[in-house]
Coordinates of C-alpha atoms in Angstrom, one line a residue:
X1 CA 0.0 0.0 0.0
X2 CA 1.3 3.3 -0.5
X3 CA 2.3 6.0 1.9
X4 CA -0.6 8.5 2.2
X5 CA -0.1 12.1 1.6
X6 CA -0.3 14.7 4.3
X7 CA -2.3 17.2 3.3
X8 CA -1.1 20.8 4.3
X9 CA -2.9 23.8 4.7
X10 CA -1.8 27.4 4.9
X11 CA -3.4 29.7 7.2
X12 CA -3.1 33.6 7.4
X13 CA -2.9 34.7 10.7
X14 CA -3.3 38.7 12.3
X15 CA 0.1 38.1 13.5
X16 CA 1.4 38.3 9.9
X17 CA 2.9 34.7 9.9
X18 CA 1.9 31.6 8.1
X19 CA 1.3 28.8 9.5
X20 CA 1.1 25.4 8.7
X21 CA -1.1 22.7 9.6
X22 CA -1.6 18.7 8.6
X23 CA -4.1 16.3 9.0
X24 CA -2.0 13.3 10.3
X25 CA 0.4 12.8 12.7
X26 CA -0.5 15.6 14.7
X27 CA -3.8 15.0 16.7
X28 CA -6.1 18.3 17.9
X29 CA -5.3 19.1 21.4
X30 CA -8.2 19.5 24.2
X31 CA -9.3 22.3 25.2
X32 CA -11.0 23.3 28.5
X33 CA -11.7 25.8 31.1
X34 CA -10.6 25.9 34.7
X35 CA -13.8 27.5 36.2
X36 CA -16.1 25.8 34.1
X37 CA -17.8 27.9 30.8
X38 CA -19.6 30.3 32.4
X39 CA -18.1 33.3 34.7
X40 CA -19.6 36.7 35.6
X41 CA -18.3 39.7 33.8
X42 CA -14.5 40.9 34.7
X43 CA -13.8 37.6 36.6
X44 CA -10.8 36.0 35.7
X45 CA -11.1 32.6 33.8
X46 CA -8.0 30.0 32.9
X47 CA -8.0 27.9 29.7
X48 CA -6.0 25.2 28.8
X49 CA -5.1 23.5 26.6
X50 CA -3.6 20.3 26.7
X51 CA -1.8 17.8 24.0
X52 CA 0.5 15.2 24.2
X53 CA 4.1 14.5 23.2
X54 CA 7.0 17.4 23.1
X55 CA 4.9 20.2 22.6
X56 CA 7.2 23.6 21.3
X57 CA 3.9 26.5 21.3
X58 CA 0.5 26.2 22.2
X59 CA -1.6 29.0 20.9
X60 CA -4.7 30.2 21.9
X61 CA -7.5 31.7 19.3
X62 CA -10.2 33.4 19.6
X63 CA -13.5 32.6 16.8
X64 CA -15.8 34.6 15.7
X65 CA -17.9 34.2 12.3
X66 CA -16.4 30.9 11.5
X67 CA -12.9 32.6 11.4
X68 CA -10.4 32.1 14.4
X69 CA -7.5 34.9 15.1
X70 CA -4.6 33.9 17.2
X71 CA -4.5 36.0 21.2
X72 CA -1.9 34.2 22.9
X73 CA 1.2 32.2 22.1
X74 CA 3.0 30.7 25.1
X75 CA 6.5 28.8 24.3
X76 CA 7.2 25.9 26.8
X77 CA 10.1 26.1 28.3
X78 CA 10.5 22.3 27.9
X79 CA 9.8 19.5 25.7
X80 CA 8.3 18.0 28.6
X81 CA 5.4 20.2 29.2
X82 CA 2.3 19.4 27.1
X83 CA 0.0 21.7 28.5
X84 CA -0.7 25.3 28.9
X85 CA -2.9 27.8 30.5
X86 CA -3.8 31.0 29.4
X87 CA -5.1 33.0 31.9
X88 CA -8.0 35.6 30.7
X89 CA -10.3 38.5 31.7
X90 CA -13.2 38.0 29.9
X91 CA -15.7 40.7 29.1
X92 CA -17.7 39.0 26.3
X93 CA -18.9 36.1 25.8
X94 CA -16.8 34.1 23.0
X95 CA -15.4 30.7 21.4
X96 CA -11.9 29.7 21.9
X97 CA -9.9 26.9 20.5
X98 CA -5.7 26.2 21.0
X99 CA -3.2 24.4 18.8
X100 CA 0.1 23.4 18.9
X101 CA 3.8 23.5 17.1
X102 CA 5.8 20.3 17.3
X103 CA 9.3 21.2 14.6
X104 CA 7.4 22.6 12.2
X105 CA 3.8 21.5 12.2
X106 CA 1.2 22.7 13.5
X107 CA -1.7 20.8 14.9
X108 CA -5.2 21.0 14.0
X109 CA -7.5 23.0 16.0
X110 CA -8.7 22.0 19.0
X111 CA -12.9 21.7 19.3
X112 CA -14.4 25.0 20.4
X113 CA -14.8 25.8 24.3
X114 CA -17.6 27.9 24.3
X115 CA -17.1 31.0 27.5
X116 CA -20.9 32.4 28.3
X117 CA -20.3 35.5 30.6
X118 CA -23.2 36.5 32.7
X119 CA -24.9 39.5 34.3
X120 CA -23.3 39.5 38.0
X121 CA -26.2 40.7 39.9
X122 CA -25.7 43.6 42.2
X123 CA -26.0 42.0 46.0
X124 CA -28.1 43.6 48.5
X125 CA -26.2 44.6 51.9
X126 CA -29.4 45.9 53.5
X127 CA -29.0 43.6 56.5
X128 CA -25.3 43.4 56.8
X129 CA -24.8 47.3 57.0
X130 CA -28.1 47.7 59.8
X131 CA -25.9 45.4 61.7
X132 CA -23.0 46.7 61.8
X133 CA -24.5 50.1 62.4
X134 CA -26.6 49.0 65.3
X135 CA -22.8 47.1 66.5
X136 CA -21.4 50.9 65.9
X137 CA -23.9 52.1 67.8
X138 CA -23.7 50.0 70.6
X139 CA -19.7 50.2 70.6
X140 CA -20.0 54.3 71.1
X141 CA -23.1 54.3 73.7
X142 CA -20.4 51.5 75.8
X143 CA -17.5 54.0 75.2
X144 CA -19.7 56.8 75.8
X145 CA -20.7 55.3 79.5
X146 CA -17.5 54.7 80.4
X147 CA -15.9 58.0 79.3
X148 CA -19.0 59.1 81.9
X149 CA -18.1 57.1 84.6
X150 CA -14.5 57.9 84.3
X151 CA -15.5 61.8 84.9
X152 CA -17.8 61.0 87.9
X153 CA -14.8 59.4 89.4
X154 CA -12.5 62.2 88.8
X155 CA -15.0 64.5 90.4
X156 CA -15.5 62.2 93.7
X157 CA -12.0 61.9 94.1
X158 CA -11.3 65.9 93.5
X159 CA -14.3 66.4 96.1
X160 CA -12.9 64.1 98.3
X161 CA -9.4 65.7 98.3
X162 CA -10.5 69.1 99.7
X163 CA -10.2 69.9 102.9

C-alpha cells in the first residue's frame, strides 16, 4: 500500500505569519476551562489546553464568524510540558480553541470551548450594614458610658481631696 499524503494547509494569521497545519500525525489538542464555561463579567477565567508528546507553542485563538484569530502564544520552556494555560479576563462572551507546534507542524485546532459571561447581579447589603450600624452604635453608647463614669470618678475623688 502506499504512503498516504499529508495534506497541508496554509493559514493567514493577524500576527502576519503563516502557519502550517496537517491532518495526520499531529492529533487536535483538548481544550477546557478551569472554572467551568460560564463566569460573571470581569472575573478571571483559565483555559487550557492540553496535548501530548514534546509540545514547542500552544496557541490560543479566539473565533468569531467561522474565522479564528490567534490571542496568545505561550512557548514551553521544555519539551516535557504538554500543556498550557492561558489566563484571561473576559468581558464577552466568545469561542476559543488552541493548537500546537511540534518542529514545524502545526496541529489541528482544537474543538471549540464555548465562555458564556453573565450578568453579576448587584447583591443587597441591606442587613449586613443595619448590623453593623446597630454594632457601631452600641460600641459608642459603651465608650460613651464609660468615658461618663471615668468623669464622675474624677470628680468624687477631686471632692474628696478638699479639705
Amino acid at each position: 500500500m502506499p504512503p498516504q499524503p499529508i495534506s497541508l494547509l496554509v493559514l493567514g494569521l493577524c500576527l502576519g505569519q503563516e502557519i502550517l497545519t496537517q491532518d495526520g500525525p499531529l492529533p487536535a489538542p483538548s481544550i477546557t476551562a478551569e472554572l467551568g464555561s460560564m463566569t460573571s463579567g470581569g472575573r478571571a477565567v483559565t483555559i487550557m489546553c492540553q496535548a501530548q508528546g514534546s509540545i514547542e507553542r500552544f496557541r490560543l485563538e479566539k473565533c468569531s464568524a467561522g474565522r479564528c484569530s490567534a490571542i496568545i502564544d505561550y512557548t514551553t520552556t521544555s519539551f516535557s510540558e504538554n500543556e498550557a494555560r492561558f489566563y484571561l479576563t473576559l468581558t464577552n462572551a466568545g469561542q476559543y480553541s488552541c493548537m500546537y507546534q511540534n518542529s514545524s507542524m502545526w496541529s489541528s485546532r482544537s474543538e471549540i470551548l464555548e465562555l458564556a459571561v453573565t450578568a453579576s447581579r448587584p447583591q443587597d447589603y441591606t442587613v449586613e450594614n443595619l448590623i453593623r450600624m446597630g454594632l457601631a452604635g452600641l460600641v459608642l453608647a459603651a465608650l460613651g458610658i464609660l468615658l461618663l463614669q471615668t468623669q464622675c470618678g474624677q470628680r468624687r475623688t477631686q471632692e474628696a481631696a478638699r479639705p
